Short mmCIF file of C-alpha atoms and ligand atoms in Angstrom, two decimals:
data_model
loop_
_atom_site.label_atom_id
_atom_site.label_comp_id
_atom_site.label_asym_id
_atom_site.label_seq_id
_atom_site.Cartn_x
_atom_site.Cartn_y
_atom_site.Cartn_z
CA UNK A 314 123.54 72.31 131.33
CA UNK A 315 121.31 71.09 127.75
CA UNK A 316 120.99 67.95 126.20
CA UNK A 317 124.27 67.82 124.61
CA UNK A 318 123.98 65.79 121.24
CA UNK A 319 120.30 67.61 120.82
CA UNK A 320 121.63 70.96 121.22
CA UNK A 321 124.53 69.94 118.57
CA UNK A 322 122.65 68.24 116.09
CA UNK A 323 119.43 70.38 115.98
CA UNK A 324 120.84 74.04 116.46
CA UNK A 325 121.29 74.70 112.79
CA UNK A 326 117.78 73.96 112.27
CA UNK A 327 115.95 75.92 114.90
CA UNK A 328 115.25 79.30 112.33
CA UNK A 329 113.87 76.68 109.63
CA UNK A 330 111.39 74.86 110.66
CA UNK A 331 109.45 74.70 108.12
CA UNK A 332 112.00 73.33 105.50
CA UNK A 333 111.35 69.28 104.81
CA UNK A 334 113.99 67.18 106.79
CA UNK A 335 112.85 63.57 105.89
CA UNK A 336 110.62 62.30 103.08
CA UNK A 337 110.20 58.78 102.01
CA UNK A 338 109.82 57.78 98.19
CA UNK A 339 106.05 57.53 97.95
CA UNK A 340 105.85 61.42 98.80
CA UNK A 341 105.15 61.57 102.92
CA UNK A 342 107.03 64.32 103.95
CA UNK A 343 108.43 65.85 107.75
CA UNK A 344 109.65 69.04 108.19
CA UNK A 345 111.88 69.98 111.09
CA UNK A 346 109.64 71.61 112.74
CA UNK A 347 107.25 68.46 112.35
CA UNK A 348 109.35 66.16 113.13
CA UNK A 349 110.66 68.45 116.39
CA UNK A 350 106.98 67.95 117.78
CA UNK A 351 106.83 64.41 117.20
CA UNK A 352 110.15 63.39 118.94
CA UNK A 353 109.22 66.13 121.57
CA UNK A 354 105.72 63.73 121.66
CA UNK A 355 107.22 60.71 121.85
CA UNK A 356 110.06 61.90 124.11
CA UNK A 357 106.87 62.30 126.71
CA UNK A 358 105.67 59.19 126.01
CA UNK A 359 109.26 57.48 126.77
CA UNK A 360 108.54 60.02 130.19
CA UNK A 361 105.17 58.54 130.86
CA UNK A 362 106.38 54.57 130.58
CA UNK A 363 109.13 55.54 133.45
CA UNK A 364 112.23 56.10 131.10
CA UNK A 365 114.53 57.75 133.26
CA UNK A 366 117.76 59.88 132.44
CA UNK A 367 120.37 56.74 131.39
CA UNK A 368 117.63 53.79 131.12
CA UNK A 369 117.72 52.36 127.55
CA UNK A 370 115.16 51.82 125.24
CA UNK A 371 115.69 48.70 123.23
CA UNK A 372 113.84 48.82 119.63
CA UNK A 373 113.57 46.01 116.89
CA UNK A 374 111.43 48.07 114.18
CA UNK A 375 111.25 48.64 110.48
CA UNK A 376 113.25 50.74 108.98
CA UNK A 377 110.56 54.30 108.73
CA UNK A 378 110.54 57.84 109.61
CA UNK A 379 109.37 56.89 113.18
CA UNK A 380 111.69 54.41 113.67
CA UNK A 381 114.23 57.65 113.36
CA UNK A 382 111.58 59.82 115.51
CA UNK A 383 112.13 57.44 118.46
CA UNK A 384 116.12 57.45 118.06
CA UNK A 385 115.98 61.04 118.30
CA UNK A 386 112.71 60.89 120.85
CA UNK A 387 114.90 58.62 122.75
CA UNK A 388 118.18 61.23 123.30
CA UNK A 389 116.16 64.53 124.03
CA UNK A 390 114.34 62.11 126.66
CA UNK A 391 117.98 61.36 128.20
CA UNK A 392 117.80 58.10 128.25
CA UNK A 393 120.26 55.87 125.53
CA UNK A 394 119.19 54.16 122.42
CA UNK A 395 119.59 50.52 122.27
CA UNK A 396 118.48 49.81 118.07
CA UNK A 397 118.49 46.07 117.28
CA UNK A 398 118.82 44.28 113.64
CA UNK A 399 115.03 43.45 112.26
CA UNK A 400 116.81 39.73 111.55
CA UNK A 401 117.39 38.85 114.89
CA UNK A 402 115.50 35.91 116.55
CA UNK A 403 113.45 35.17 119.46
CA UNK A 404 116.39 33.86 120.89
CA UNK A 405 118.77 36.42 120.23
CA UNK A 406 116.46 39.13 121.25
CA UNK A 407 116.71 37.31 124.69
CA UNK A 408 119.99 37.40 124.96
CA UNK A 409 120.39 41.61 124.16
CA UNK A 410 116.73 42.08 126.49
CA UNK A 411 118.97 40.50 129.15
CA UNK A 412 122.39 42.16 128.74
CA UNK A 413 120.79 45.72 128.27
CA UNK A 414 118.22 45.33 130.71
CA UNK A 415 116.00 48.16 128.90
CA UNK A 416 112.73 49.58 130.82
CA UNK A 417 111.12 49.99 127.24
CA UNK A 418 111.11 47.41 124.64
CA UNK A 419 109.76 48.67 121.42
CA UNK A 420 109.16 46.28 118.77
CA UNK A 421 106.91 45.60 115.48
CA UNK A 422 103.15 44.92 116.20
CA UNK A 423 103.44 41.28 114.11
CA UNK A 424 106.36 40.38 116.51
CA UNK A 425 104.76 41.40 120.00
CA UNK A 426 103.15 38.66 120.69
CA UNK A 427 106.30 36.68 120.12
CA UNK A 428 108.38 38.74 121.68
CA UNK A 429 107.07 39.34 124.76
CA UNK A 430 108.24 35.73 126.21
CA UNK A 431 111.61 37.09 125.75
CA UNK A 432 111.06 40.43 127.27
CA UNK A 433 109.03 38.93 130.13
CA UNK A 434 111.59 36.95 130.85
CA UNK A 435 113.68 39.90 130.87
CA UNK A 436 112.19 41.44 133.19
CA UNK A 437 111.73 44.38 130.53
CA UNK A 438 108.87 46.89 132.32
CA UNK A 439 107.29 47.87 129.59
CA UNK A 440 106.89 46.64 125.79
CA UNK A 441 104.99 48.79 122.99
CA UNK A 442 104.80 48.06 119.78
CA UNK A 443 105.88 50.63 116.64
CA UNK A 444 105.03 49.83 112.99
CA UNK A 445 106.95 50.49 109.71
CA UNK A 446 103.67 52.90 108.68
CA UNK A 447 103.58 54.99 112.37
CA UNK A 448 101.23 52.87 113.80
CA UNK A 449 101.13 51.04 116.82
CA UNK A 450 100.46 51.08 120.62
CA UNK A 451 103.96 53.85 121.21
CA UNK A 452 102.27 56.59 118.74
CA UNK A 453 99.12 55.69 120.03
CA UNK A 454 100.09 56.55 123.37
CA UNK A 455 102.58 59.85 122.42
CA UNK A 456 99.13 61.17 121.34
CA UNK A 457 97.56 61.18 124.54
CA UNK A 458 100.86 62.70 125.42
CA UNK A 459 102.01 66.64 125.54
CA UNK A 460 105.05 67.44 123.89
CA UNK A 461 107.74 67.14 126.49
CA UNK A 462 108.55 71.07 126.63
CA UNK A 463 112.25 70.52 127.43
CA UNK A 464 115.29 68.11 126.54
CA UNK A 465 116.49 66.26 129.40
CA UNK A 466 119.80 67.73 129.95
CA UNK A 467 122.69 65.56 129.33
CA UNK A 468 126.47 66.42 128.83
CA UNK A 469 129.02 65.25 126.25
CA UNK A 470 130.39 62.34 128.46
CA UNK A 471 126.47 60.53 128.96
CA UNK A 472 125.32 57.43 126.94
CA UNK A 473 123.50 58.73 124.08
CA UNK A 474 123.29 54.95 122.64
CA UNK A 475 124.48 51.58 122.74
CA UNK A 476 125.11 49.65 119.64
CA UNK A 477 125.85 45.86 119.47
CA UNK A 478 128.44 44.88 117.66
CA UNK A 479 128.07 42.03 114.77
CA UNK A 480 129.83 40.10 116.79
CA UNK A 481 131.44 37.40 114.40
CA UNK A 482 133.34 35.94 117.08
CA UNK A 483 131.68 34.94 120.69
CA UNK A 484 128.44 36.67 121.87
CA UNK A 485 127.65 40.43 120.36
CA UNK A 486 129.08 43.44 122.81
CA UNK A 487 127.11 46.87 123.40
CA UNK A 488 129.28 49.14 122.55
CA UNK A 489 128.98 52.53 125.19
CA UNK A 490 128.52 55.55 122.86
CA UNK A 491 128.04 59.34 124.37
CA UNK A 492 126.57 62.23 122.91
CA UNK A 493 130.18 63.62 122.62
CA UNK A 494 131.18 60.70 120.76
CA UNK A 495 127.97 60.96 118.19
CA UNK A 496 127.99 65.25 118.10
CA UNK A 497 131.86 65.47 117.35
CA UNK A 498 131.84 62.55 114.53
CA UNK A 499 128.96 64.45 113.07
CA UNK A 500 130.69 67.76 112.95
CA UNK A 501 133.57 66.35 111.77
CA UNK A 502 132.13 64.86 108.46
CA UNK A 503 129.60 67.35 108.02
CA UNK A 504 132.39 69.90 107.67
CA UNK A 505 135.11 67.06 105.38
CA UNK A 506 132.27 66.10 103.13
CA UNK A 507 130.90 69.79 102.81
CA UNK A 508 127.58 68.97 103.60
CA UNK A 509 125.21 72.22 103.58
CA UNK A 510 120.97 72.75 104.13
CA UNK A 511 121.60 72.36 100.17
CA UNK A 512 121.94 68.58 100.15
CA UNK A 513 119.81 65.35 100.12
CA UNK A 514 120.64 62.11 101.34
CA UNK A 515 119.25 59.29 99.72
CA UNK A 516 119.17 56.74 102.67
CA UNK A 517 119.53 53.25 101.76
CA UNK A 518 121.31 51.67 104.60
CA UNK A 519 119.64 49.94 107.93
CA UNK A 520 119.37 52.26 110.79
CA UNK A 521 119.98 49.54 113.38
CA UNK A 522 124.01 50.20 112.69
CA UNK A 523 126.57 53.16 112.96
CA UNK A 524 126.64 53.98 109.54
CA UNK A 525 123.39 54.22 108.45
CA UNK A 526 121.78 55.58 112.27
CA UNK A 527 124.51 58.35 112.60
CA UNK A 528 126.88 59.07 109.91
CA UNK A 529 124.08 59.30 107.72
CA UNK A 530 121.19 60.89 110.03
CA UNK A 531 123.15 62.79 112.02
CA UNK A 532 125.43 64.57 109.95
CA UNK A 533 122.72 65.68 107.52
CA UNK A 534 120.13 66.65 110.81
CA UNK A 535 123.86 68.96 111.93
CA UNK A 536 123.70 70.25 108.70
CA UNK A 537 120.03 71.30 107.80
CA UNK A 538 119.81 69.32 104.52
CA UNK A 539 117.04 66.59 103.20
CA UNK A 540 116.82 62.57 103.54
CA UNK A 541 115.12 60.75 101.29
CA UNK A 542 114.73 57.33 103.09
CA UNK A 543 114.26 54.12 101.60
CA UNK A 544 112.96 51.07 103.14
CA UNK A 545 116.01 49.37 102.04
CA UNK A 546 118.43 49.16 99.42
CA UNK A 547 116.83 47.95 95.36
CA UNK A 548 119.45 48.91 92.53
CA UNK A 549 116.41 50.12 90.33
CA UNK A 550 114.39 51.87 92.98
CA UNK A 551 117.89 53.67 93.72
CA UNK A 552 119.28 54.57 90.18
CA UNK A 553 115.39 56.05 89.98
CA UNK A 554 115.56 58.01 93.09
CA UNK A 555 118.57 59.26 93.07
CA UNK A 556 117.67 61.57 90.83
CA UNK A 557 116.39 63.36 93.78
CA UNK A 558 119.69 63.50 95.72
CA UNK A 559 123.26 65.31 96.25
CA UNK A 560 124.79 62.56 98.07
CA UNK A 561 124.38 59.10 98.37
CA UNK A 562 126.48 56.15 101.68
CA UNK A 563 126.66 52.82 100.68
CA UNK A 564 128.27 49.78 101.25
CA UNK A 565 129.91 48.15 98.50
CA UNK A 566 127.53 45.89 97.60
CA UNK A 567 125.56 48.81 96.80
CA UNK A 568 128.21 49.89 94.36
CA UNK A 569 128.58 46.55 92.58
CA UNK A 570 124.45 46.01 92.80
CA UNK A 571 124.43 49.61 90.90
CA UNK A 572 127.20 48.85 88.62
CA UNK A 573 125.19 45.52 87.67
CA UNK A 574 122.37 47.33 87.24
CA UNK A 575 121.61 48.30 83.07
CA UNK A 576 120.04 51.60 84.44
CA UNK A 577 123.53 52.99 85.59
CA UNK A 578 124.40 55.85 83.50
CA UNK A 579 126.97 58.60 83.77
CA UNK A 580 124.05 61.14 82.65
CA UNK A 581 121.23 60.52 85.17
CA UNK A 582 123.90 61.00 88.27
CA UNK A 583 125.82 64.34 87.18
CA UNK A 584 123.81 66.55 89.34
CA UNK A 585 125.34 63.89 92.29
CA UNK A 586 128.37 65.31 94.19
CA UNK A 587 129.04 62.79 96.93
CA UNK A 588 129.25 59.14 96.86
CA UNK A 589 130.36 57.67 100.08
CA UNK A 590 131.21 54.13 101.07
CA UNK A 591 132.64 52.19 103.74
CA UNK A 592 131.67 49.39 106.66
CA UNK A 593 133.37 46.70 104.52
CA UNK A 594 136.27 46.87 101.79
CA UNK A 595 135.59 48.15 98.75
CA UNK A 596 137.31 46.42 95.89
CA UNK A 597 139.49 48.54 93.89
CA UNK A 598 138.02 47.10 90.94
CA UNK A 599 134.69 48.42 91.70
CA UNK A 600 135.94 51.71 92.54
CA UNK A 601 137.71 52.58 88.96
CA UNK A 602 134.69 50.47 86.98
CA UNK A 603 132.10 53.07 88.77
CA UNK A 604 134.26 55.95 87.95
CA UNK A 605 134.79 54.85 84.30
CA UNK A 606 130.90 54.18 84.46
CA UNK A 607 129.95 57.14 85.80
CA UNK A 608 132.55 59.37 86.37
CA UNK A 609 131.87 59.61 89.82
CA UNK A 610 135.40 58.73 92.10
CA UNK A 611 133.57 57.02 95.40
CA UNK A 612 135.32 58.31 98.47
CA UNK A 613 135.55 55.63 101.16
CA UNK A 614 135.85 56.13 104.49
CA UNK A 615 136.63 53.38 107.40
CA UNK A 616 135.15 53.34 110.84
CA UNK A 617 133.34 50.73 113.53
CA UNK A 618 130.79 50.84 115.96
CA UNK A 619 133.08 51.33 118.77
CA UNK A 620 135.02 54.24 117.40
CA UNK A 621 132.51 56.12 114.72
CA UNK A 622 134.29 57.21 111.39
CA UNK A 623 138.03 56.73 111.63
CA UNK A 624 139.18 57.85 108.81
CA UNK A 625 138.33 59.52 105.02
CA UNK A 626 139.50 59.63 101.31
CA UNK A 627 139.53 63.23 101.20
CA UNK A 628 136.62 65.36 99.54
CA UNK A 629 139.37 67.89 97.46
CA UNK A 630 142.53 65.48 96.25
CA UNK A 631 143.05 62.04 95.71
CA UNK A 632 140.95 59.56 96.38
CA UNK A 633 143.02 56.31 96.38
CA UNK A 634 141.29 53.10 95.66
CA UNK A 635 142.17 50.82 98.06
CA UNK A 636 142.44 52.44 100.86
CA UNK A 637 140.19 54.38 102.95
CA UNK A 638 142.12 57.98 103.16
CA UNK A 639 143.87 59.94 106.18
CA UNK A 640 142.20 60.21 110.28
CA UNK A 641 139.96 62.05 110.36
CA UNK A 642 140.81 65.83 111.97
CA UNK A 643 141.01 65.09 116.08
CA UNK A 644 141.67 61.25 115.13
CA UNK A 645 145.24 59.64 116.16
CA UNK A 646 145.60 56.76 114.39
CA UNK A 647 149.02 54.37 114.95
CA UNK A 648 149.90 50.56 113.59
CA UNK A 649 151.46 48.28 116.10
CA UNK A 650 153.12 45.23 116.49
CA UNK A 651 150.29 42.25 116.16
CA UNK A 652 152.57 40.55 118.68
CA UNK A 653 153.59 42.77 121.38
CA UNK A 654 151.54 45.80 120.31
CA UNK A 655 154.82 48.15 120.31
CA UNK A 656 154.82 51.18 117.81
CA UNK A 657 155.77 49.71 113.78
CA UNK A 658 157.52 51.94 110.90
CA UNK A 659 155.65 54.07 108.78
CA UNK A 660 154.73 51.13 106.13
CA UNK A 661 154.95 47.71 108.35
CA UNK A 662 151.30 46.00 108.79
CA UNK A 663 150.04 45.75 111.63
CA UNK A 664 147.58 46.15 114.36
CA UNK A 665 145.30 49.70 113.96
CA UNK A 666 145.11 51.74 116.90
CA UNK A 667 143.10 54.66 117.41
CA UNK A 668 142.50 57.65 119.96
CA UNK A 669 140.13 60.91 119.57
CA UNK A 670 136.64 62.27 120.60
CA UNK A 671 134.83 59.28 118.34
CA UNK A 672 136.22 56.75 120.48
CA UNK A 673 133.56 54.92 122.99
CA UNK A 674 133.56 54.74 126.71
CA UNK A 675 134.06 51.04 126.95
CA UNK A 676 131.50 48.20 126.18
CA UNK A 677 128.48 47.79 128.38
CA UNK A 678 128.87 45.91 131.55
CA UNK A 679 132.00 44.31 130.56
CA UNK A 680 134.77 46.29 132.44
CA UNK A 681 137.25 43.58 131.69
CA UNK A 682 136.44 43.13 128.08
CA UNK A 683 136.63 47.10 128.15
CA UNK A 684 140.01 47.01 129.69
CA UNK A 685 141.41 44.58 127.09
CA UNK A 686 140.69 46.19 124.19
CA UNK A 687 142.73 49.79 125.24
CA UNK A 688 146.33 50.60 126.10
CA UNK A 689 147.20 52.48 128.75
CA UNK A 690 147.98 55.65 127.29
CA UNK A 691 143.86 55.63 125.63
CA UNK A 692 144.45 54.09 122.07
CA UNK A 693 141.72 51.72 121.21
CA UNK A 694 142.62 48.40 120.00
CA UNK A 695 140.59 48.14 117.10
CA UNK A 696 141.56 44.58 115.85
CA UNK A 697 141.84 45.32 112.02
CA UNK A 698 145.29 45.08 110.66
CA UNK A 699 146.60 47.92 108.39
CA UNK A 700 149.57 50.04 106.98
CA UNK A 701 150.34 54.02 106.86
CA UNK A 702 151.80 54.94 103.62
CA UNK A 703 154.71 57.35 102.71
CA UNK A 704 151.50 59.72 100.99
CA UNK A 705 149.98 59.26 105.15
CA UNK A 706 146.69 57.50 103.41
CA UNK A 707 145.54 54.62 105.54
CA UNK A 708 145.20 50.83 103.62
CA UNK A 709 143.25 48.15 105.51
CA UNK A 710 144.67 44.58 105.17
CA UNK A 711 142.14 42.80 107.06
CA UNK A 712 140.95 41.86 110.88
CA UNK A 713 143.84 40.39 112.76
CA UNK A 714 141.90 37.35 113.30
CA UNK A 715 141.35 36.28 109.99
CA UNK A 716 145.72 36.70 109.48
CA UNK A 717 146.58 33.31 109.02
CA UNK A 718 149.41 32.00 110.21
CA UNK A 719 150.81 28.76 108.50
CA UNK A 720 154.41 27.14 109.24
CA UNK A 721 155.05 30.11 111.38
CA UNK A 722 154.97 32.79 108.67
CA UNK A 723 152.20 35.57 108.34
CA UNK A 724 149.86 35.20 105.49
CA UNK A 725 147.44 38.49 105.02
CA UNK A 726 144.16 37.64 103.51
CA UNK A 727 144.05 41.15 100.95
CA UNK A 728 147.62 40.74 99.73
CA UNK A 729 146.29 37.16 98.63
CA UNK A 730 142.96 38.51 97.90
CA UNK A 731 143.89 41.11 95.51
CA UNK A 732 146.20 38.64 93.32
CA UNK A 733 143.19 36.83 93.05
CA UNK A 734 141.14 39.00 92.05
CA UNK A 735 142.82 40.50 89.33
CA UNK A 736 143.16 37.26 87.86
CA UNK A 737 141.12 37.23 84.32
CA UNK A 738 137.25 36.17 84.85
CA UNK A 739 137.22 36.82 88.60
CA UNK A 740 134.62 38.70 90.27
CA UNK A 741 135.76 38.57 93.91
CA UNK A 742 137.14 36.13 96.47
CA UNK A 743 138.14 35.50 100.11
CA UNK A 744 140.78 34.42 101.70
CA UNK A 745 140.49 32.40 105.02
CA UNK A 746 142.77 30.08 107.19
CA UNK A 747 141.64 26.30 108.13
CA UNK A 748 143.24 23.81 110.37
CA UNK A 749 146.13 21.78 108.44
CA UNK A 750 148.03 18.59 109.95
CA UNK A 751 151.10 20.04 108.69
CA UNK A 752 151.04 23.90 108.99
CA UNK A 753 149.26 23.81 112.14
CA UNK A 754 147.00 26.43 109.49
CA UNK A 755 146.69 26.60 106.17
CA UNK A 756 145.36 29.70 103.56
CA UNK A 757 142.05 28.16 101.57
CA UNK A 758 140.17 30.94 98.81
CA UNK A 759 136.64 31.05 97.90
CA UNK A 760 136.43 32.30 94.51
CA UNK A 761 133.83 34.01 92.63
CA UNK A 762 134.05 33.16 88.60
CA UNK A 763 132.20 35.58 85.51
CA UNK A 764 129.63 33.86 84.24
CA UNK A 765 130.85 31.40 81.85
CA UNK A 766 134.77 32.01 82.98
CA UNK A 767 136.46 29.36 84.16
CA UNK A 768 139.41 28.94 86.29
CA UNK A 769 140.59 25.70 87.24
CA UNK A 770 142.44 25.24 91.09
CA UNK A 771 145.63 24.61 89.35
CA UNK A 772 145.33 27.74 86.78
CA UNK A 773 145.02 29.79 90.15
CA UNK A 774 147.81 28.41 91.65
CA UNK A 775 150.20 28.63 88.95
CA UNK A 776 149.21 32.17 88.08
CA UNK A 777 149.47 33.49 92.21
CA UNK A 778 153.01 31.57 92.15
CA UNK A 779 154.12 34.20 89.89
CA UNK A 780 153.66 37.01 91.80
CA UNK A 781 153.14 35.73 95.50
CA UNK A 782 155.51 33.47 97.97
CA UNK A 783 155.03 30.19 97.74
CA UNK A 784 154.29 30.02 101.47
CA UNK A 785 151.25 32.70 100.55
CA UNK A 786 149.41 31.03 97.17
CA UNK A 787 146.16 29.20 98.94
CA UNK A 788 146.04 25.47 99.81
CA UNK A 789 142.92 24.52 98.18
CA UNK A 790 140.63 26.96 96.17
CA UNK A 791 137.21 26.53 95.64
CA UNK A 792 135.08 27.90 93.24
CA UNK A 793 131.73 29.57 94.62
CA UNK A 794 128.43 31.19 93.33
CA UNK A 795 128.73 33.77 95.85
CA UNK A 796 130.43 34.70 99.20
CA UNK A 797 128.52 34.42 102.48
CA UNK A 798 127.45 38.37 103.67
CA UNK A 799 125.76 39.61 106.57
CA UNK A 800 123.83 42.82 106.07
CA UNK A 801 126.38 45.51 106.06
CA UNK A 802 127.91 43.26 103.19
CA UNK A 803 130.90 42.11 105.17
CA UNK A 804 132.43 38.63 104.01
CA UNK A 805 131.71 36.16 106.69
CA UNK A 806 135.05 34.92 107.03
CA UNK A 807 133.43 32.81 110.15
CA UNK A 808 131.15 30.84 107.91
CA UNK A 809 133.86 29.71 105.06
CA UNK A 810 136.40 29.01 108.31
CA UNK A 811 133.13 26.39 109.75
CA UNK A 812 132.64 25.43 106.27
CA UNK A 813 135.77 24.60 105.51
CA UNK A 814 137.52 23.01 108.59
CA UNK A 815 137.60 19.44 107.85
CA UNK A 816 139.28 20.40 104.03
CA UNK A 817 142.88 19.01 105.29
CA UNK A 818 141.36 16.20 107.44
CA UNK A 819 142.65 18.58 110.36
CA UNK A 820 139.77 19.83 112.58
CA UNK A 821 139.28 16.69 114.96
CA UNK A 822 143.04 16.30 115.32
CA UNK A 823 143.73 19.70 115.91
CA UNK A 824 140.54 20.43 118.40
P1 AMP B 1218 131.01 47.22 112.17
O1 AMP B 1218 131.01 47.72 113.71
O2 AMP B 1218 130.11 46.56 112.07
O3 AMP B 1218 130.28 48.89 111.55
O4 AMP B 1218 132.76 46.72 111.40
C1 AMP B 1218 133.37 47.65 111.79
C2 AMP B 1218 134.41 46.99 110.84
O5 AMP B 1218 133.96 47.00 109.63
C3 AMP B 1218 135.73 47.19 110.80
O6 AMP B 1218 136.62 47.21 111.66
C4 AMP B 1218 136.64 46.88 109.30
O7 AMP B 1218 137.15 45.87 109.53
C5 AMP B 1218 135.22 46.91 108.49
N1 AMP B 1218 135.37 48.23 107.70
C6 AMP B 1218 134.97 49.23 108.05
N2 AMP B 1218 135.16 50.31 106.93
C7 AMP B 1218 135.32 49.60 106.37
C8 AMP B 1218 136.40 50.08 104.78
N3 AMP B 1218 136.21 51.03 104.29
N4 AMP B 1218 137.64 49.08 104.51
C9 AMP B 1218 137.92 47.85 105.03
N5 AMP B 1218 137.15 47.34 105.47
C10 AMP B 1218 136.32 48.13 106.85
#
């Protein structure tokens, strides 16, 4: 038996070890051979620290070629990679370490002292450091180790990683992702997006999240292409580096920032073959504006930490603004009633459920949550609301928990947001539910206006009432400079709900 994920990801490049795999903007480069050697040394160092098959290796480290090597070395060592967002505080790290119970914790050298306490409390046996320049105690140890001669055998059903969900309600849960989940999704994406060894991906996403870690890295590694690794997204630098790339993957915010940059020009992007967007809804307006400005039709896809990627707009064939496309080969997707879980007829809006080799094994040490999240027949309840059009294309309407029930009537925020966004002078909006003494819950809208635009609350309401049923028109419209977002560009409705919970003076009455 081999190491399933490593075999799948590295098979294609065994005969091209002298080609460059990873390169940084400043010119540092690793060939596939260098990368194989580095990960073999790191895998040995992990084993020397006591990592055994199935043990967790947690890491809170800056994005760098060495961070990516640590991910693959962990998999080679048969252990389970647990990446943690660099923004997490000491208290948050303490929670994740206690929950994941890793054998080894790797952190940035600058944080070692402050995080040692959390690691000690969680009884983590080994704490090591790895800096964004490849320095630290862990690389030091790896240099004293002979490269691991063979990958540790792992079957498709064994765990390769645990990724914590962004946790908009309650505490984050660890999603257990198997070798088979990651390998099958990488293969599917490489095929449908037509990746080849000639591709160069400009990588601007964080590497502690499914998008930047798996969608980007696994897909390129499997197809033998090259990655240009930006430490973090910056519109100006991104535009300069796109000269070296053939593919770009981003969250919607990257695209709005590129559009706002004066350097965005069609002729500079003519050589790019694919722009992908995901992790949050891409506004139809952004999709259109990018097409007009650059000639490129962004390909939007939909996935989540627990499921990897589920749907994608086609590479050939229409890429529809406002739609996340068609279920990927091998993925079954259905829409069910939020009330009783019964299947809904085509065209109706309900909860999206998915099943396939991409879907995770369950939540780490949370059998109850796992059981609640799956149907008897194996479908995973995503918690996203959507509908399937007559042509099979899927549209996402929001999160089930964001659906507003006002006076007993369902309001889907996305429908109202689309209507607000279409008003002249509006850049974007977020519609959310707040307690209301009479309706139980009422819709409120936070609206971001273009510089110089003026649109009063009454004007927004009057304009909406022309096209929307009265119960869907937000009872309050609040003008705001920007919407609260997390690092993946997702609007944090939980923050809006909390900020405006007393809008109708109802929070205390209802709590
Ligand atoms: P995460 O687990 O952080 O990747 O978040 C997954 C969630 O992001 C999904 O359940 C969706 O709510 C949302 N999401 C991902 N891709 C899209 C997309 N293309 N359009 C709308 N929402 C998306």
